[in-house]
mmCIF file with all atom_site columns, C-alpha atoms in Angstrom:
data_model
loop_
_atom_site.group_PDB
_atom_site.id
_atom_site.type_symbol
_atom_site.label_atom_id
_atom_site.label_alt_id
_atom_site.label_comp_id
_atom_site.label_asym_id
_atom_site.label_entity_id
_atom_site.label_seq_id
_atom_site.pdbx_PDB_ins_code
_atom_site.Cartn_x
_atom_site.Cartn_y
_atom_site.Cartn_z
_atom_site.occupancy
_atom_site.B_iso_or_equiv
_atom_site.pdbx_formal_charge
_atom_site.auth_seq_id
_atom_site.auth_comp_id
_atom_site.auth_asym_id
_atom_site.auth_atom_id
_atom_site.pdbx_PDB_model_num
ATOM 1   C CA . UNK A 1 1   ? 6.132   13.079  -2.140  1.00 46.00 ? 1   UNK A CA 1
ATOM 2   C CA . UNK A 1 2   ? 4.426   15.074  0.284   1.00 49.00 ? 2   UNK A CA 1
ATOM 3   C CA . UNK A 1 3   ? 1.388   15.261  2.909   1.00 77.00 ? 3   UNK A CA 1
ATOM 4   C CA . UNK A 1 4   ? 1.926   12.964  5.625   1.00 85.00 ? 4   UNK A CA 1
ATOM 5   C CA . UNK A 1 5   ? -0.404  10.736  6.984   1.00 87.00 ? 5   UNK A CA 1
ATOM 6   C CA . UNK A 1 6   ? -0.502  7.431   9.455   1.00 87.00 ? 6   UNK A CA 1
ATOM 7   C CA . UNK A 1 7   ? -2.401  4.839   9.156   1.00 88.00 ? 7   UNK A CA 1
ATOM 8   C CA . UNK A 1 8   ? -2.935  2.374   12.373  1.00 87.00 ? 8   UNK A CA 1
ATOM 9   C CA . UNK A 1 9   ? -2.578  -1.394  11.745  1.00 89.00 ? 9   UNK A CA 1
ATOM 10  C CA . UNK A 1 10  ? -4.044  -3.812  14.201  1.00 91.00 ? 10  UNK A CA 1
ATOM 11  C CA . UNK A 1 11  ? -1.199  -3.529  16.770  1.00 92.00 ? 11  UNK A CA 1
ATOM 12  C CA . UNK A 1 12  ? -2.670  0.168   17.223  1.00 89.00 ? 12  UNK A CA 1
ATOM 13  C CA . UNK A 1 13  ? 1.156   1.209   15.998  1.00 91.00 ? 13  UNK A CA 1
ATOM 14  C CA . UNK A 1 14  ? 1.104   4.573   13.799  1.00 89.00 ? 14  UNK A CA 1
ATOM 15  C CA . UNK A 1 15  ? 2.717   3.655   10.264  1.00 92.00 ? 15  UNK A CA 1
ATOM 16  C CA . UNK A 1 16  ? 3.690   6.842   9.138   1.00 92.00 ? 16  UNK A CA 1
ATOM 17  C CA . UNK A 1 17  ? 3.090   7.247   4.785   1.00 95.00 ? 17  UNK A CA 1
ATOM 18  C CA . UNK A 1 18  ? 3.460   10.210  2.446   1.00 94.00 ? 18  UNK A CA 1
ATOM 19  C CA . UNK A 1 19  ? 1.227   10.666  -0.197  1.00 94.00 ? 19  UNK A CA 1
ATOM 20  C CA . UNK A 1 20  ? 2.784   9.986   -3.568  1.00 94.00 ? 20  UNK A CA 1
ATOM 21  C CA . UNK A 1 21  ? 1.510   11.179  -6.788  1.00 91.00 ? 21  UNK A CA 1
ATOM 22  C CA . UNK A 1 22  ? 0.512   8.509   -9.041  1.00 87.00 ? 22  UNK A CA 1
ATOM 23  C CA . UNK A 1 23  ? 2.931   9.410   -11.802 1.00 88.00 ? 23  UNK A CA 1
ATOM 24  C CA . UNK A 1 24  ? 5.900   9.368   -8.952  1.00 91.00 ? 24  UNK A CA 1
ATOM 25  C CA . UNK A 1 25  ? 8.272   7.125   -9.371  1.00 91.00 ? 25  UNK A CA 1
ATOM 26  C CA . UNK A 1 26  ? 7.254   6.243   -5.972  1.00 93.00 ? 26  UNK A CA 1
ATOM 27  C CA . UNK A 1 27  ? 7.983   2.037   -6.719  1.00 92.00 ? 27  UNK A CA 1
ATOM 28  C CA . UNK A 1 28  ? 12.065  2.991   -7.135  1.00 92.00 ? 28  UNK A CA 1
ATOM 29  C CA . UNK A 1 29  ? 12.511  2.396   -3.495  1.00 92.00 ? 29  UNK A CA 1
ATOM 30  C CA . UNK A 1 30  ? 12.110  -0.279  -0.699  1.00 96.00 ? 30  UNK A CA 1
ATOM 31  C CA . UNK A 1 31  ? 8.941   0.237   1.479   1.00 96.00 ? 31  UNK A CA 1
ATOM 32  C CA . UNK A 1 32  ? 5.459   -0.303  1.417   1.00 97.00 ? 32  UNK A CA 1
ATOM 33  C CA . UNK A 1 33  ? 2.727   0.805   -0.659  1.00 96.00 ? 33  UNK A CA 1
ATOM 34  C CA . UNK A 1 34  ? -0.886  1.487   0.213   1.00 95.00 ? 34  UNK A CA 1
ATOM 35  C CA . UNK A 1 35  ? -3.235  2.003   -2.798  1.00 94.00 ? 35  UNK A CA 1
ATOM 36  C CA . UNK A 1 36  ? -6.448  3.729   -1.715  1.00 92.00 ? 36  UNK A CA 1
ATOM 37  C CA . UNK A 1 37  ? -9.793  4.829   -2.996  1.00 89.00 ? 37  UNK A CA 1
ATOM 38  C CA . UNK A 1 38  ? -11.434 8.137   -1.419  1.00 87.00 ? 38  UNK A CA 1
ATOM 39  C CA . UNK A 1 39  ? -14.012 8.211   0.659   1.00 85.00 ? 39  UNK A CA 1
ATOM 40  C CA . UNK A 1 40  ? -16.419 10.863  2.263   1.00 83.00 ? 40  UNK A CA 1
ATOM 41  C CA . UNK A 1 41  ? -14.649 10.210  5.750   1.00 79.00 ? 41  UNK A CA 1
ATOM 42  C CA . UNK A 1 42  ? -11.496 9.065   4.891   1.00 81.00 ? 42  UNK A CA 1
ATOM 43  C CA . UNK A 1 43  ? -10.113 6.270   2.802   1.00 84.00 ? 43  UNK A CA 1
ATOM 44  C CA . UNK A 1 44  ? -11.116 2.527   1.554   1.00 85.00 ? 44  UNK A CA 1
ATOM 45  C CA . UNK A 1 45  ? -7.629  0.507   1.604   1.00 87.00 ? 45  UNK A CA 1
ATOM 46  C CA . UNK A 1 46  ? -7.866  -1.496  -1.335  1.00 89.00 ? 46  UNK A CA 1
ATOM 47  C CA . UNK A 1 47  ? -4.200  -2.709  -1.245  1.00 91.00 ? 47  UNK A CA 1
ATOM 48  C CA . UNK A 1 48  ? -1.311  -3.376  0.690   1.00 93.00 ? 48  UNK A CA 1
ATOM 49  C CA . UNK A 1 49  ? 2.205   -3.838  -1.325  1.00 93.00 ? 49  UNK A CA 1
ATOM 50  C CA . UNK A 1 50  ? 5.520   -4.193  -0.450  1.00 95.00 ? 50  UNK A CA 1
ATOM 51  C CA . UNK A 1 51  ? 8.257   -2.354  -2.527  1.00 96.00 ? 51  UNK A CA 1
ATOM 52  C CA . UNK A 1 52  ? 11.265  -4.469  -3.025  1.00 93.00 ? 52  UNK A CA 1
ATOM 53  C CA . UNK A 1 53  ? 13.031  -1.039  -4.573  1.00 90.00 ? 53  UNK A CA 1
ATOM 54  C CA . UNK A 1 54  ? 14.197  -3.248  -7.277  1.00 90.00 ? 54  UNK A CA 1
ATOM 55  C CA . UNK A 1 55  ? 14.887  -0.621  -10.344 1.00 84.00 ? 55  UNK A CA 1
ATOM 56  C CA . UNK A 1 56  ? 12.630  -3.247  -13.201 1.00 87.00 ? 56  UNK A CA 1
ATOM 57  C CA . UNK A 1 57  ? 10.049  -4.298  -10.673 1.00 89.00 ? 57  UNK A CA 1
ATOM 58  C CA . UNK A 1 58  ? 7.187   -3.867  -12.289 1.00 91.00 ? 58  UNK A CA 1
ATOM 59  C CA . UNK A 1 59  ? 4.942   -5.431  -10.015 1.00 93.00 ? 59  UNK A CA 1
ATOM 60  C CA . UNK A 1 60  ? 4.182   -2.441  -8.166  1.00 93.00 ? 60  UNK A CA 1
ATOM 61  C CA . UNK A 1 61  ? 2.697   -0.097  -11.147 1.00 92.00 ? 61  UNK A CA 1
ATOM 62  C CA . UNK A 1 62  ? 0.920   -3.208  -11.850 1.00 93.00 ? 62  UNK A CA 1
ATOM 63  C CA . UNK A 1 63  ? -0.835  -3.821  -8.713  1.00 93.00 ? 63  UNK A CA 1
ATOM 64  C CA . UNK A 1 64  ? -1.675  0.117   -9.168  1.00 94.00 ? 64  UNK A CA 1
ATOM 65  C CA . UNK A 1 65  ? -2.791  -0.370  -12.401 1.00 93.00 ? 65  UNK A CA 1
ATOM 66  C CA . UNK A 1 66  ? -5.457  -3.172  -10.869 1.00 93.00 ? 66  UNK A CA 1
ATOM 67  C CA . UNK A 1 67  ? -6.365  -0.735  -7.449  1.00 92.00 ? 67  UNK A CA 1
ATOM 68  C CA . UNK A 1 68  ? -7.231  2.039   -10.385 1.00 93.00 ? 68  UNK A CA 1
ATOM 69  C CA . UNK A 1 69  ? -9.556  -0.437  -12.151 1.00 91.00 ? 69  UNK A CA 1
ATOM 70  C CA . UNK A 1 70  ? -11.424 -0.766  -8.690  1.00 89.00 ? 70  UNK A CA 1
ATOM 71  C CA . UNK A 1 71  ? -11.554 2.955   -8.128  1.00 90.00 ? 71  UNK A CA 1
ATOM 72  C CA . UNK A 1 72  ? -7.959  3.382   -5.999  1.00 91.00 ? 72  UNK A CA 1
ATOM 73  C CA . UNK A 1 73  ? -6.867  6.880   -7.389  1.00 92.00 ? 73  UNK A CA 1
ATOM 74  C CA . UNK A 1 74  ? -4.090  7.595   -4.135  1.00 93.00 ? 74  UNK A CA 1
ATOM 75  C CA . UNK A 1 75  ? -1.001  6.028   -3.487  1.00 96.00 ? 75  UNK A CA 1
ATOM 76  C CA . UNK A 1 76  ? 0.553   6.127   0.186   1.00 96.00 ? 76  UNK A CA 1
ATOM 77  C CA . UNK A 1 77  ? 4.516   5.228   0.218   1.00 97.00 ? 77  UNK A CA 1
ATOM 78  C CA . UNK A 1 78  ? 6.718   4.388   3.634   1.00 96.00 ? 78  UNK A CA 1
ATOM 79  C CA . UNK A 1 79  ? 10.404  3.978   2.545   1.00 96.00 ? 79  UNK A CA 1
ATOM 80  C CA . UNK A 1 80  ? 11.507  1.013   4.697   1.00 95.00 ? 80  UNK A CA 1
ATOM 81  C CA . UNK A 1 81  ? 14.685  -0.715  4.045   1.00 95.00 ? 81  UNK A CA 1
ATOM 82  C CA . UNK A 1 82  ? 14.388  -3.413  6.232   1.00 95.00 ? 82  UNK A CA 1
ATOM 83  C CA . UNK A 1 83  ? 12.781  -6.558  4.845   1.00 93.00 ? 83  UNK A CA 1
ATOM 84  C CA . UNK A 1 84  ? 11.780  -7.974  7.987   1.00 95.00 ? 84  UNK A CA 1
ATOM 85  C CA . UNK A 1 85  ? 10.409  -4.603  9.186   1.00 96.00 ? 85  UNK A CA 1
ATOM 86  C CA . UNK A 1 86  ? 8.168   -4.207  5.690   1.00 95.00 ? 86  UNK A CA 1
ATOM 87  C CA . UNK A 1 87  ? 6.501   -7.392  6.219   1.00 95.00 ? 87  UNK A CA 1
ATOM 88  C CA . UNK A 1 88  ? 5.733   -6.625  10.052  1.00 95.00 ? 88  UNK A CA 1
ATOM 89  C CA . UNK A 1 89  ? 4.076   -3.742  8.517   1.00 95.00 ? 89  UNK A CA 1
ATOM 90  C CA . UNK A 1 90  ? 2.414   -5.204  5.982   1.00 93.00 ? 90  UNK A CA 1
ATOM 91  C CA . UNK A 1 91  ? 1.151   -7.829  7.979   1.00 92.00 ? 91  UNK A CA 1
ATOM 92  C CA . UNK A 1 92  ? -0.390  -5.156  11.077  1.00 93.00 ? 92  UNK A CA 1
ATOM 93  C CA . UNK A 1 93  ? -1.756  -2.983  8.719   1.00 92.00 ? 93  UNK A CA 1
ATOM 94  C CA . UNK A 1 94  ? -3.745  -6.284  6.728   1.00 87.00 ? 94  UNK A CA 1
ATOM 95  C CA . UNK A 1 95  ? -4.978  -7.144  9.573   1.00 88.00 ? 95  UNK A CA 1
ATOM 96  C CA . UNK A 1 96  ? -6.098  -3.878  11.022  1.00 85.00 ? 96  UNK A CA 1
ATOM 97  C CA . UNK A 1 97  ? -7.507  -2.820  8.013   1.00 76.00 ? 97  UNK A CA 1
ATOM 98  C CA . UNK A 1 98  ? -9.007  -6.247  6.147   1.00 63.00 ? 98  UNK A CA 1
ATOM 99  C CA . UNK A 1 99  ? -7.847  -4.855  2.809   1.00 56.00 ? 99  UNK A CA 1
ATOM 100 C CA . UNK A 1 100 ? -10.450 -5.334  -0.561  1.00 54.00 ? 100 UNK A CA 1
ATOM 101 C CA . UNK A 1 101 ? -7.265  -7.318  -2.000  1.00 47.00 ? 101 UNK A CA 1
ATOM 102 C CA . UNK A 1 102 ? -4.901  -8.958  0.086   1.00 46.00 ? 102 UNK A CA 1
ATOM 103 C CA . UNK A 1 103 ? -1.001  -9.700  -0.474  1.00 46.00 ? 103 UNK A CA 1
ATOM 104 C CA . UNK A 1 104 ? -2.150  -13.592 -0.959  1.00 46.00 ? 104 UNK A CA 1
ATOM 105 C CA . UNK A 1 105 ? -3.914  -12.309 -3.901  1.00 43.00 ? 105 UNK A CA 1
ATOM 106 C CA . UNK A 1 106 ? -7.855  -13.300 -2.126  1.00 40.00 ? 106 UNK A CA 1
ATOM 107 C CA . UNK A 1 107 ? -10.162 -10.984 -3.522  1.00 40.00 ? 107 UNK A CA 1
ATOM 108 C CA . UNK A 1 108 ? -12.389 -10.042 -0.344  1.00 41.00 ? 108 UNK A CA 1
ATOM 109 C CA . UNK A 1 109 ? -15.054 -7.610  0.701   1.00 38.00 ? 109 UNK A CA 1
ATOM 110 C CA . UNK A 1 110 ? -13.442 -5.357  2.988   1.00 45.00 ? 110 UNK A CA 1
ATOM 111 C CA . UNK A 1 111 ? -15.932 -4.937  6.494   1.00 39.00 ? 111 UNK A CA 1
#
């Protein structure tokens, strides 16, 4: 993984995520995944994931597999071990970024 980046959830907090290229095997580990489509002035958050870092969870590559069908070509990855921390995350960076798809699986337009 490489190129750093931080995205800011609605708590203003600074995630901090590496890039991961697609082909990675970037789901192996325990974090949280942010599947993203480019955009002329940054990125359109399409998905937020958590990675249990289970070695045949396939849910992940899945979820990817549904981001690419809506344009998502970038994966973001923060290792986080802790469960409870991972879902904090997940659940500042929803709600600072109103997602296209949510965790709860509602399909939304994001503002």
């Amino acid at each position: 993984m490489s190129n750093a980046v931080s995205f800011r959830g609605q708590s203003g907090k600074a995630w901090s995520f590496q890039r991961a290229a697609a082909d990675a095997p970037w789901a192996r580990a325990p974090g949280v995944a942010i599947f993203a489509v480019p955009e002329a002035c940054g990125w359109r958050i399409f998905r937020v994931m958590e990675l249990s870092g289970k070695p045949h969870d396939i849910q992940p590559i899945w979820a990817f597999a549904e981001a690419e069908r809506y344009g998502a070509s970038t994966v973001f990855v923060s290792l986080e071990f802790e469960g409870d921390m991972r879902k904090q995350m997940m659940a500042d960076l929803e709600a600072g970024f109103r997602p296209i798809h949510r965790s709860a699986d509602i399909v939304r337009l994001a503002a």
